[in-house]
Amino acid sequence: MRQKEFYRDRYAKDQPFDSIPKFNTIIKLVESARPKIFLDLGCGDGTFSALIREKARVSEVFGIDISEEGVRKAKERNISALCLNIDEQNLPFAENFF
């Protein structure tokens, strides 16, 4: 099974990130850094991206994922998400954007 099909079929699912200790650690790190914008590589359906926006009070959250379904769901959560394979494509942001 190719990478894109794996993520399309299995990865774009809602996940309870706020109950996983390592993700709470990430949220605390982002809170302490106080960024205005945040990039979530492998954002999946945007659940964690939205949680970062809410808990860390980030103004603008961008997401990149290989899963078209995941990106669609992330956009429904108002994440600026793009479907992109970072192994084969460059990020479409100016240098030092984040």
mmCIF file with all atom_site columns, N, CA, C and O in Angstrom, residues 30-83:
data_model
loop_
_atom_site.group_PDB
_atom_site.id
_atom_site.type_symbol
_atom_site.label_atom_id
_atom_site.label_alt_id
_atom_site.label_comp_id
_atom_site.label_asym_id
_atom_site.label_entity_id
_atom_site.label_seq_id
_atom_site.pdbx_PDB_ins_code
_atom_site.Cartn_x
_atom_site.Cartn_y
_atom_site.Cartn_z
_atom_site.occupancy
_atom_site.B_iso_or_equiv
_atom_site.pdbx_formal_charge
_atom_site.auth_seq_id
_atom_site.auth_comp_id
_atom_site.auth_asym_id
_atom_site.auth_atom_id
_atom_site.pdbx_PDB_model_num
ATOM 1   N N  . VAL A 1 30 ? 4.221   25.065 23.370 1.00 0.00 ? 30 VAL A N  1
ATOM 2   C CA . VAL A 1 30 ? 3.734   26.082 22.439 1.00 0.00 ? 30 VAL A CA 1
ATOM 3   C C  . VAL A 1 30 ? 3.185   27.276 23.225 1.00 0.00 ? 30 VAL A C  1
ATOM 4   O O  . VAL A 1 30 ? 3.453   28.426 22.874 1.00 0.00 ? 30 VAL A O  1
ATOM 5   N N  . GLU A 1 31 ? 2.460   27.013 24.295 1.00 0.00 ? 31 GLU A N  1
ATOM 6   C CA . GLU A 1 31 ? 1.951   28.107 25.147 1.00 0.00 ? 31 GLU A CA 1
ATOM 7   C C  . GLU A 1 31 ? 3.093   28.983 25.643 1.00 0.00 ? 31 GLU A C  1
ATOM 8   O O  . GLU A 1 31 ? 2.999   30.212 25.620 1.00 0.00 ? 31 GLU A O  1
ATOM 9   N N  . SER A 1 32 ? 4.173   28.362 26.095 1.00 0.00 ? 32 SER A N  1
ATOM 10  C CA . SER A 1 32 ? 5.284   29.135 26.660 1.00 0.00 ? 32 SER A CA 1
ATOM 11  C C  . SER A 1 32 ? 6.033   29.934 25.586 1.00 0.00 ? 32 SER A C  1
ATOM 12  O O  . SER A 1 32 ? 6.587   30.991 25.867 1.00 0.00 ? 32 SER A O  1
ATOM 13  N N  . ALA A 1 33 ? 6.034   29.443 24.339 1.00 0.00 ? 33 ALA A N  1
ATOM 14  C CA . ALA A 1 33 ? 6.705   30.153 23.245 1.00 0.00 ? 33 ALA A CA 1
ATOM 15  C C  . ALA A 1 33 ? 5.856   31.327 22.730 1.00 0.00 ? 33 ALA A C  1
ATOM 16  O O  . ALA A 1 33 ? 6.393   32.262 22.156 1.00 0.00 ? 33 ALA A O  1
ATOM 17  N N  . ARG A 1 34 ? 4.557   31.253 22.924 1.00 0.00 ? 34 ARG A N  1
ATOM 18  C CA . ARG A 1 34 ? 3.606   32.290 22.506 1.00 0.00 ? 34 ARG A CA 1
ATOM 19  C C  . ARG A 1 34 ? 3.728   32.705 21.036 1.00 0.00 ? 34 ARG A C  1
ATOM 20  O O  . ARG A 1 34 ? 3.823   33.890 20.729 1.00 0.00 ? 34 ARG A O  1
ATOM 21  N N  . PRO A 1 35 ? 3.733   31.743 20.121 1.00 0.00 ? 35 PRO A N  1
ATOM 22  C CA . PRO A 1 35 ? 3.816   32.125 18.708 1.00 0.00 ? 35 PRO A CA 1
ATOM 23  C C  . PRO A 1 35 ? 2.499   32.725 18.228 1.00 0.00 ? 35 PRO A C  1
ATOM 24  O O  . PRO A 1 35 ? 1.435   32.419 18.767 1.00 0.00 ? 35 PRO A O  1
ATOM 25  N N  . LYS A 1 36 ? 2.584   33.571 17.236 1.00 0.00 ? 36 LYS A N  1
ATOM 26  C CA . LYS A 1 36 ? 1.368   34.125 16.631 1.00 0.00 ? 36 LYS A CA 1
ATOM 27  C C  . LYS A 1 36 ? 0.812   33.170 15.573 1.00 0.00 ? 36 LYS A C  1
ATOM 28  O O  . LYS A 1 36 ? -0.384  33.117 15.348 1.00 0.00 ? 36 LYS A O  1
ATOM 29  N N  . ILE A 1 37 ? 1.738   32.439 14.924 1.00 0.00 ? 37 ILE A N  1
ATOM 30  C CA . ILE A 1 37 ? 1.329   31.458 13.925 1.00 0.00 ? 37 ILE A CA 1
ATOM 31  C C  . ILE A 1 37 ? 2.013   30.126 14.226 1.00 0.00 ? 37 ILE A C  1
ATOM 32  O O  . ILE A 1 37 ? 3.059   30.086 14.865 1.00 0.00 ? 37 ILE A O  1
ATOM 33  N N  . PHE A 1 38 ? 1.382   29.044 13.768 1.00 0.00 ? 38 PHE A N  1
ATOM 34  C CA . PHE A 1 38 ? 1.858   27.700 14.076 1.00 0.00 ? 38 PHE A CA 1
ATOM 35  C C  . PHE A 1 38 ? 1.649   26.825 12.857 1.00 0.00 ? 38 PHE A C  1
ATOM 36  O O  . PHE A 1 38 ? 0.625   26.917 12.186 1.00 0.00 ? 38 PHE A O  1
ATOM 37  N N  . LEU A 1 39 ? 2.616   25.965 12.554 1.00 0.00 ? 39 LEU A N  1
ATOM 38  C CA . LEU A 1 39 ? 2.505   25.006 11.459 1.00 0.00 ? 39 LEU A CA 1
ATOM 39  C C  . LEU A 1 39 ? 2.475   23.601 12.026 1.00 0.00 ? 39 LEU A C  1
ATOM 40  O O  . LEU A 1 39 ? 3.384   23.197 12.745 1.00 0.00 ? 39 LEU A O  1
ATOM 41  N N  . ASP A 1 40 ? 1.440   22.864 11.696 1.00 0.00 ? 40 ASP A N  1
ATOM 42  C CA . ASP A 1 40 ? 1.298   21.472 12.115 1.00 0.00 ? 40 ASP A CA 1
ATOM 43  C C  . ASP A 1 40 ? 1.531   20.581 10.898 1.00 0.00 ? 40 ASP A C  1
ATOM 44  O O  . ASP A 1 40 ? 0.661   20.440 10.044 1.00 0.00 ? 40 ASP A O  1
ATOM 45  N N  . LEU A 1 41 ? 2.742   20.009 10.814 1.00 0.00 ? 41 LEU A N  1
ATOM 46  C CA . LEU A 1 41 ? 3.059   19.070 9.732  1.00 0.00 ? 41 LEU A CA 1
ATOM 47  C C  . LEU A 1 41 ? 2.454   17.716 10.080 1.00 0.00 ? 41 LEU A C  1
ATOM 48  O O  . LEU A 1 41 ? 2.707   17.176 11.144 1.00 0.00 ? 41 LEU A O  1
ATOM 49  N N  . GLY A 1 42 ? 1.655   17.195 9.179  1.00 0.00 ? 42 GLY A N  1
ATOM 50  C CA . GLY A 1 42 ? 0.947   15.949 9.470  1.00 0.00 ? 42 GLY A CA 1
ATOM 51  C C  . GLY A 1 42 ? -0.274  16.242 10.317 1.00 0.00 ? 42 GLY A C  1
ATOM 52  O O  . GLY A 1 42 ? -0.545  15.553 11.292 1.00 0.00 ? 42 GLY A O  1
ATOM 53  N N  . CYS A 1 43 ? -1.016  17.266 9.936  1.00 0.00 ? 43 CYS A N  1
ATOM 54  C CA . CYS A 1 43 ? -2.135  17.746 10.766 1.00 0.00 ? 43 CYS A CA 1
ATOM 55  C C  . CYS A 1 43 ? -3.325  16.803 10.795 1.00 0.00 ? 43 CYS A C  1
ATOM 56  O O  . CYS A 1 43 ? -4.211  16.949 11.628 1.00 0.00 ? 43 CYS A O  1
ATOM 57  N N  . GLY A 1 44 ? -3.352  15.812 9.892  1.00 0.00 ? 44 GLY A N  1
ATOM 58  C CA . GLY A 1 44 ? -4.486  14.897 9.874  1.00 0.00 ? 44 GLY A CA 1
ATOM 59  C C  . GLY A 1 44 ? -5.784  15.654 9.688  1.00 0.00 ? 44 GLY A C  1
ATOM 60  O O  . GLY A 1 44 ? -5.901  16.500 8.804  1.00 0.00 ? 44 GLY A O  1
ATOM 61  N N  . ASP A 1 45 ? -6.742  15.400 10.553 1.00 0.00 ? 45 ASP A N  1
ATOM 62  C CA . ASP A 1 45 ? -8.054  16.041 10.428 1.00 0.00 ? 45 ASP A CA 1
ATOM 63  C C  . ASP A 1 45 ? -8.135  17.390 11.136 1.00 0.00 ? 45 ASP A C  1
ATOM 64  O O  . ASP A 1 45 ? -9.195  17.985 11.215 1.00 0.00 ? 45 ASP A O  1
ATOM 65  N N  . GLY A 1 46 ? -7.014  17.877 11.660 1.00 0.00 ? 46 GLY A N  1
ATOM 66  C CA . GLY A 1 46 ? -6.982  19.199 12.284 1.00 0.00 ? 46 GLY A CA 1
ATOM 67  C C  . GLY A 1 46 ? -7.376  19.231 13.745 1.00 0.00 ? 46 GLY A C  1
ATOM 68  O O  . GLY A 1 46 ? -7.417  20.296 14.356 1.00 0.00 ? 46 GLY A O  1
ATOM 69  N N  . THR A 1 47 ? -7.640  18.073 14.338 1.00 0.00 ? 47 THR A N  1
ATOM 70  C CA . THR A 1 47 ? -8.052  18.033 15.743 1.00 0.00 ? 47 THR A CA 1
ATOM 71  C C  . THR A 1 47 ? -6.985  18.644 16.644 1.00 0.00 ? 47 THR A C  1
ATOM 72  O O  . THR A 1 47 ? -7.277  19.509 17.474 1.00 0.00 ? 47 THR A O  1
ATOM 73  N N  . PHE A 1 48 ? -5.740  18.202 16.472 1.00 0.00 ? 48 PHE A N  1
ATOM 74  C CA . PHE A 1 48 ? -4.662  18.723 17.326 1.00 0.00 ? 48 PHE A CA 1
ATOM 75  C C  . PHE A 1 48 ? -4.363  20.179 16.981 1.00 0.00 ? 48 PHE A C  1
ATOM 76  O O  . PHE A 1 48 ? -4.099  20.991 17.864 1.00 0.00 ? 48 PHE A O  1
ATOM 77  N N  . SER A 1 49 ? -4.429  20.532 15.716 1.00 0.00 ? 49 SER A N  1
ATOM 78  C CA . SER A 1 49 ? -4.199  21.918 15.291 1.00 0.00 ? 49 SER A CA 1
ATOM 79  C C  . SER A 1 49 ? -5.196  22.856 15.967 1.00 0.00 ? 49 SER A C  1
ATOM 80  O O  . SER A 1 49 ? -4.831  23.927 16.468 1.00 0.00 ? 49 SER A O  1
ATOM 81  N N  . ALA A 1 50 ? -6.455  22.465 15.979 1.00 0.00 ? 50 ALA A N  1
ATOM 82  C CA . ALA A 1 50 ? -7.499  23.277 16.617 1.00 0.00 ? 50 ALA A CA 1
ATOM 83  C C  . ALA A 1 50 ? -7.276  23.358 18.125 1.00 0.00 ? 50 ALA A C  1
ATOM 84  O O  . ALA A 1 50 ? -7.512  24.400 18.746 1.00 0.00 ? 50 ALA A O  1
ATOM 85  N N  . LEU A 1 51 ? -6.821  22.269 18.708 1.00 0.00 ? 51 LEU A N  1
ATOM 86  C CA . LEU A 1 51 ? -6.530  22.251 20.140 1.00 0.00 ? 51 LEU A CA 1
ATOM 87  C C  . LEU A 1 51 ? -5.376  23.204 20.467 1.00 0.00 ? 51 LEU A C  1
ATOM 88  O O  . LEU A 1 51 ? -5.441  23.951 21.449 1.00 0.00 ? 51 LEU A O  1
ATOM 89  N N  . ILE A 1 52 ? -4.345  23.214 19.632 1.00 0.00 ? 52 ILE A N  1
ATOM 90  C CA . ILE A 1 52 ? -3.227  24.152 19.806 1.00 0.00 ? 52 ILE A CA 1
ATOM 91  C C  . ILE A 1 52 ? -3.750  25.589 19.731 1.00 0.00 ? 52 ILE A C  1
ATOM 92  O O  . ILE A 1 52 ? -3.401  26.437 20.541 1.00 0.00 ? 52 ILE A O  1
ATOM 93  N N  . ARG A 1 53 ? -4.577  25.870 18.726 1.00 0.00 ? 53 ARG A N  1
ATOM 94  C CA . ARG A 1 53 ? -5.123  27.225 18.566 1.00 0.00 ? 53 ARG A CA 1
ATOM 95  C C  . ARG A 1 53 ? -5.883  27.653 19.819 1.00 0.00 ? 53 ARG A C  1
ATOM 96  O O  . ARG A 1 53 ? -5.711  28.765 20.314 1.00 0.00 ? 53 ARG A O  1
ATOM 97  N N  . GLU A 1 54 ? -6.688  26.759 20.330 1.00 0.00 ? 54 GLU A N  1
ATOM 98  C CA . GLU A 1 54 ? -7.512  27.078 21.496 1.00 0.00 ? 54 GLU A CA 1
ATOM 99  C C  . GLU A 1 54 ? -6.693  27.184 22.786 1.00 0.00 ? 54 GLU A C  1
ATOM 100 O O  . GLU A 1 54 ? -6.747  28.195 23.477 1.00 0.00 ? 54 GLU A O  1
ATOM 101 N N  . LYS A 1 55 ? -5.932  26.149 23.087 1.00 0.00 ? 55 LYS A N  1
ATOM 102 C CA . LYS A 1 55 ? -5.229  26.087 24.376 1.00 0.00 ? 55 LYS A CA 1
ATOM 103 C C  . LYS A 1 55 ? -4.027  27.025 24.446 1.00 0.00 ? 55 LYS A C  1
ATOM 104 O O  . LYS A 1 55 ? -3.755  27.605 25.484 1.00 0.00 ? 55 LYS A O  1
ATOM 105 N N  . ALA A 1 56 ? -3.278  27.143 23.330 1.00 0.00 ? 56 ALA A N  1
ATOM 106 C CA . ALA A 1 56 ? -2.072  27.973 23.330 1.00 0.00 ? 56 ALA A CA 1
ATOM 107 C C  . ALA A 1 56 ? -2.360  29.387 22.819 1.00 0.00 ? 56 ALA A C  1
ATOM 108 O O  . ALA A 1 56 ? -1.447  30.202 22.727 1.00 0.00 ? 56 ALA A O  1
ATOM 109 N N  . ARG A 1 57 ? -3.606  29.640 22.470 1.00 0.00 ? 57 ARG A N  1
ATOM 110 C CA . ARG A 1 57 ? -4.035  30.967 21.995 1.00 0.00 ? 57 ARG A CA 1
ATOM 111 C C  . ARG A 1 57 ? -3.201  31.454 20.809 1.00 0.00 ? 57 ARG A C  1
ATOM 112 O O  . ARG A 1 57 ? -2.714  32.578 20.789 1.00 0.00 ? 57 ARG A O  1
ATOM 113 N N  . VAL A 1 58 ? -3.034  30.575 19.838 1.00 0.00 ? 58 VAL A N  1
ATOM 114 C CA . VAL A 1 58 ? -2.310  30.909 18.622 1.00 0.00 ? 58 VAL A CA 1
ATOM 115 C C  . VAL A 1 58 ? -3.299  31.565 17.652 1.00 0.00 ? 58 VAL A C  1
ATOM 116 O O  . VAL A 1 58 ? -4.390  31.056 17.442 1.00 0.00 ? 58 VAL A O  1
ATOM 117 N N  . SER A 1 59 ? -2.899  32.688 17.080 1.00 0.00 ? 59 SER A N  1
ATOM 118 C CA . SER A 1 59 ? -3.802  33.441 16.197 1.00 0.00 ? 59 SER A CA 1
ATOM 119 C C  . SER A 1 59 ? -4.128  32.709 14.905 1.00 0.00 ? 59 SER A C  1
ATOM 120 O O  . SER A 1 59 ? -5.270  32.686 14.460 1.00 0.00 ? 59 SER A O  1
ATOM 121 N N  . GLU A 1 60 ? -3.101  32.137 14.279 1.00 0.00 ? 60 GLU A N  1
ATOM 122 C CA . GLU A 1 60 ? -3.305  31.500 12.986 1.00 0.00 ? 60 GLU A CA 1
ATOM 123 C C  . GLU A 1 60 ? -2.578  30.161 12.950 1.00 0.00 ? 60 GLU A C  1
ATOM 124 O O  . GLU A 1 60 ? -1.387  30.094 13.239 1.00 0.00 ? 60 GLU A O  1
ATOM 125 N N  . VAL A 1 61 ? -3.305  29.116 12.593 1.00 0.00 ? 61 VAL A N  1
ATOM 126 C CA . VAL A 1 61 ? -2.740  27.767 12.536 1.00 0.00 ? 61 VAL A CA 1
ATOM 127 C C  . VAL A 1 61 ? -2.832  27.245 11.106 1.00 0.00 ? 61 VAL A C  1
ATOM 128 O O  . VAL A 1 61 ? -3.891  27.292 10.482 1.00 0.00 ? 61 VAL A O  1
ATOM 129 N N  . PHE A 1 62 ? -1.697  26.776 10.616 1.00 0.00 ? 62 PHE A N  1
ATOM 130 C CA . PHE A 1 62 ? -1.611  26.170 9.296  1.00 0.00 ? 62 PHE A CA 1
ATOM 131 C C  . PHE A 1 62 ? -1.383  24.676 9.475  1.00 0.00 ? 62 PHE A C  1
ATOM 132 O O  . PHE A 1 62 ? -0.742  24.256 10.434 1.00 0.00 ? 62 PHE A O  1
ATOM 133 N N  . GLY A 1 63 ? -1.902  23.893 8.557  1.00 0.00 ? 63 GLY A N  1
ATOM 134 C CA . GLY A 1 63 ? -1.703  22.456 8.599  1.00 0.00 ? 63 GLY A CA 1
ATOM 135 C C  . GLY A 1 63 ? -1.320  21.915 7.232  1.00 0.00 ? 63 GLY A C  1
ATOM 136 O O  . GLY A 1 63 ? -1.774  22.426 6.211  1.00 0.00 ? 63 GLY A O  1
ATOM 137 N N  . ILE A 1 64 ? -0.481  20.907 7.240  1.00 0.00 ? 64 ILE A N  1
ATOM 138 C CA . ILE A 1 64 ? -0.075  20.203 6.020  1.00 0.00 ? 64 ILE A CA 1
ATOM 139 C C  . ILE A 1 64 ? -0.328  18.721 6.267  1.00 0.00 ? 64 ILE A C  1
ATOM 140 O O  . ILE A 1 64 ? 0.050   18.186 7.308  1.00 0.00 ? 64 ILE A O  1
ATOM 141 N N  . ASP A 1 65 ? -0.963  18.070 5.301  1.00 0.00 ? 65 ASP A N  1
ATOM 142 C CA . ASP A 1 65 ? -1.141  16.626 5.413  1.00 0.00 ? 65 ASP A CA 1
ATOM 143 C C  . ASP A 1 65 ? -1.230  16.021 4.020  1.00 0.00 ? 65 ASP A C  1
ATOM 144 O O  . ASP A 1 65 ? -1.634  16.693 3.065  1.00 0.00 ? 65 ASP A O  1
ATOM 145 N N  . ILE A 1 66 ? -0.879  14.768 3.924  1.00 0.00 ? 66 ILE A N  1
ATOM 146 C CA . ILE A 1 66 ? -0.932  14.038 2.657  1.00 0.00 ? 66 ILE A CA 1
ATOM 147 C C  . ILE A 1 66 ? -2.349  13.534 2.368  1.00 0.00 ? 66 ILE A C  1
ATOM 148 O O  . ILE A 1 66 ? -2.700  13.241 1.238  1.00 0.00 ? 66 ILE A O  1
ATOM 149 N N  . SER A 1 67 ? -3.169  13.462 3.385  1.00 0.00 ? 67 SER A N  1
ATOM 150 C CA . SER A 1 67 ? -4.521  12.932 3.256  1.00 0.00 ? 67 SER A CA 1
ATOM 151 C C  . SER A 1 67 ? -5.505  14.022 2.817  1.00 0.00 ? 67 SER A C  1
ATOM 152 O O  . SER A 1 67 ? -5.715  15.002 3.522  1.00 0.00 ? 67 SER A O  1
ATOM 153 N N  . GLU A 1 68 ? -6.113  13.826 1.647  1.00 0.00 ? 68 GLU A N  1
ATOM 154 C CA . GLU A 1 68 ? -7.112  14.784 1.164  1.00 0.00 ? 68 GLU A CA 1
ATOM 155 C C  . GLU A 1 68 ? -8.299  14.860 2.122  1.00 0.00 ? 68 GLU A C  1
ATOM 156 O O  . GLU A 1 68 ? -8.822  15.939 2.387  1.00 0.00 ? 68 GLU A O  1
ATOM 157 N N  . GLU A 1 69 ? -8.716  13.715 2.630  1.00 0.00 ? 69 GLU A N  1
ATOM 158 C CA . GLU A 1 69 ? -9.829  13.677 3.593  1.00 0.00 ? 69 GLU A CA 1
ATOM 159 C C  . GLU A 1 69 ? -9.457  14.401 4.881  1.00 0.00 ? 69 GLU A C  1
ATOM 160 O O  . GLU A 1 69 ? -10.253 15.151 5.442  1.00 0.00 ? 69 GLU A O  1
ATOM 161 N N  . GLY A 1 70 ? -8.232  14.193 5.361  1.00 0.00 ? 70 GLY A N  1
ATOM 162 C CA . GLY A 1 70 ? -7.773  14.884 6.555  1.00 0.00 ? 70 GLY A CA 1
ATOM 163 C C  . GLY A 1 70 ? -7.770  16.390 6.358  1.00 0.00 ? 70 GLY A C  1
ATOM 164 O O  . GLY A 1 70 ? -8.234  17.141 7.222  1.00 0.00 ? 70 GLY A O  1
ATOM 165 N N  . VAL A 1 71 ? -7.265  16.852 5.227  1.00 0.00 ? 71 VAL A N  1
ATOM 166 C CA . VAL A 1 71 ? -7.221  18.290 4.934  1.00 0.00 ? 71 VAL A CA 1
ATOM 167 C C  . VAL A 1 71 ? -8.634  18.861 4.851  1.00 0.00 ? 71 VAL A C  1
ATOM 168 O O  . VAL A 1 71 ? -8.909  19.948 5.363  1.00 0.00 ? 71 VAL A O  1
ATOM 169 N N  . ARG A 1 72 ? -9.546  18.126 4.231  1.00 0.00 ? 72 ARG A N  1
ATOM 170 C CA . ARG A 1 72 ? -10.939 18.586 4.153  1.00 0.00 ? 72 ARG A CA 1
ATOM 171 C C  . ARG A 1 72 ? -11.523 18.791 5.552  1.00 0.00 ? 72 ARG A C  1
ATOM 172 O O  . ARG A 1 72 ? -12.139 19.818 5.844  1.00 0.00 ? 72 ARG A O  1
ATOM 173 N N  . LYS A 1 73 ? -11.275 17.819 6.435  1.00 0.00 ? 73 LYS A N  1
ATOM 174 C CA . LYS A 1 73 ? -11.785 17.927 7.808  1.00 0.00 ? 73 LYS A CA 1
ATOM 175 C C  . LYS A 1 73 ? -11.086 19.044 8.578  1.00 0.00 ? 73 LYS A C  1
ATOM 176 O O  . LYS A 1 73 ? -11.718 19.743 9.373  1.00 0.00 ? 73 LYS A O  1
ATOM 177 N N  . ALA A 1 74 ? -9.792  19.227 8.344  1.00 0.00 ? 74 ALA A N  1
ATOM 178 C CA . ALA A 1 74 ? -9.062  20.306 9.012  1.00 0.00 ? 74 ALA A CA 1
ATOM 179 C C  . ALA A 1 74 ? -9.629  21.660 8.598  1.00 0.00 ? 74 ALA A C  1
ATOM 180 O O  . ALA A 1 74 ? -9.803  22.563 9.437  1.00 0.00 ? 74 ALA A O  1
ATOM 181 N N  . LYS A 1 75 ? -9.936  21.803 7.327  1.00 0.00 ? 75 LYS A N  1
ATOM 182 C CA . LYS A 1 75 ? -10.531 23.060 6.847  1.00 0.00 ? 75 LYS A CA 1
ATOM 183 C C  . LYS A 1 75 ? -11.888 23.307 7.494  1.00 0.00 ? 75 LYS A C  1
ATOM 184 O O  . LYS A 1 75 ? -12.240 24.454 7.771  1.00 0.00 ? 75 LYS A O  1
ATOM 185 N N  . GLU A 1 76 ? -12.639 22.242 7.756  1.00 0.00 ? 76 GLU A N  1
ATOM 186 C CA . GLU A 1 76 ? -13.920 22.382 8.456  1.00 0.00 ? 76 GLU A CA 1
ATOM 187 C C  . GLU A 1 76 ? -13.720 22.919 9.876  1.00 0.00 ? 76 GLU A C  1
ATOM 188 O O  . GLU A 1 76 ? -14.616 23.524 10.448 1.00 0.00 ? 76 GLU A O  1
ATOM 189 N N  . ARG A 1 77 ? -12.530 22.709 10.436 1.00 0.00 ? 77 ARG A N  1
ATOM 190 C CA . ARG A 1 77 ? -12.180 23.223 11.765 1.00 0.00 ? 77 ARG A CA 1
ATOM 191 C C  . ARG A 1 77 ? -11.489 24.594 11.670 1.00 0.00 ? 77 ARG A C  1
ATOM 192 O O  . ARG A 1 77 ? -10.872 25.044 12.615 1.00 0.00 ? 77 ARG A O  1
ATOM 193 N N  . ASN A 1 78 ? -11.573 25.208 10.500 1.00 0.00 ? 78 ASN A N  1
ATOM 194 C CA . ASN A 1 78 ? -10.964 26.520 10.241 1.00 0.00 ? 78 ASN A CA 1
ATOM 195 C C  . ASN A 1 78 ? -9.449  26.528 10.387 1.00 0.00 ? 78 ASN A C  1
ATOM 196 O O  . ASN A 1 78 ? -8.866  27.503 10.835 1.00 0.00 ? 78 ASN A O  1
ATOM 197 N N  . ILE A 1 79 ? -8.824  25.435 9.980  1.00 0.00 ? 79 ILE A N  1
ATOM 198 C CA . ILE A 1 79 ? -7.373  25.355 9.898  1.00 0.00 ? 79 ILE A CA 1
ATOM 199 C C  . ILE A 1 79 ? -7.006  25.656 8.442  1.00 0.00 ? 79 ILE A C  1
ATOM 200 O O  . ILE A 1 79 ? -7.626  25.127 7.526  1.00 0.00 ? 79 ILE A O  1
ATOM 201 N N  . SER A 1 80 ? -6.021  26.491 8.221  1.00 0.00 ? 80 SER A N  1
ATOM 202 C CA . SER A 1 80 ? -5.539  26.767 6.867  1.00 0.00 ? 80 SER A CA 1
ATOM 203 C C  . SER A 1 80 ? -4.704  25.562 6.430  1.00 0.00 ? 80 SER A C  1
ATOM 204 O O  . SER A 1 80 ? -3.496  25.525 6.637  1.00 0.00 ? 80 SER A O  1
ATOM 205 N N  . ALA A 1 81 ? -5.374  24.566 5.886  1.00 0.00 ? 81 ALA A N  1
ATOM 206 C CA . ALA A 1 81 ? -4.727  23.288 5.593  1.00 0.00 ? 81 ALA A CA 1
ATOM 207 C C  . ALA A 1 81 ? -4.498  23.095 4.100  1.00 0.00 ? 81 ALA A C  1
ATOM 208 O O  . ALA A 1 81 ? -5.288  23.547 3.271  1.00 0.00 ? 81 ALA A O  1
ATOM 209 N N  . LEU A 1 82 ? -3.387  22.425 3.799  1.00 0.00 ? 82 LEU A N  1
ATOM 210 C CA . LEU A 1 82 ? -3.016  22.109 2.427  1.00 0.00 ? 82 LEU A CA 1
ATOM 211 C C  . LEU A 1 82 ? -2.699  20.627 2.300  1.00 0.00 ? 82 LEU A C  1
ATOM 212 O O  . LEU A 1 82 ? -2.066  20.053 3.188  1.00 0.00 ? 82 LEU A O  1
ATOM 213 N N  . CYS A 1 83 ? -3.119  20.030 1.200  1.00 0.00 ? 83 CYS A N  1
ATOM 214 C CA . CYS A 1 83 ? -2.775  18.645 0.911  1.00 0.00 ? 83 CYS A CA 1
ATOM 215 C C  . CYS A 1 83 ? -1.446  18.650 0.168  1.00 0.00 ? 83 CYS A C  1
ATOM 216 O O  . CYS A 1 83 ? -1.341  19.202 -0.930 1.00 0.00 ? 83 CYS A O  1
#
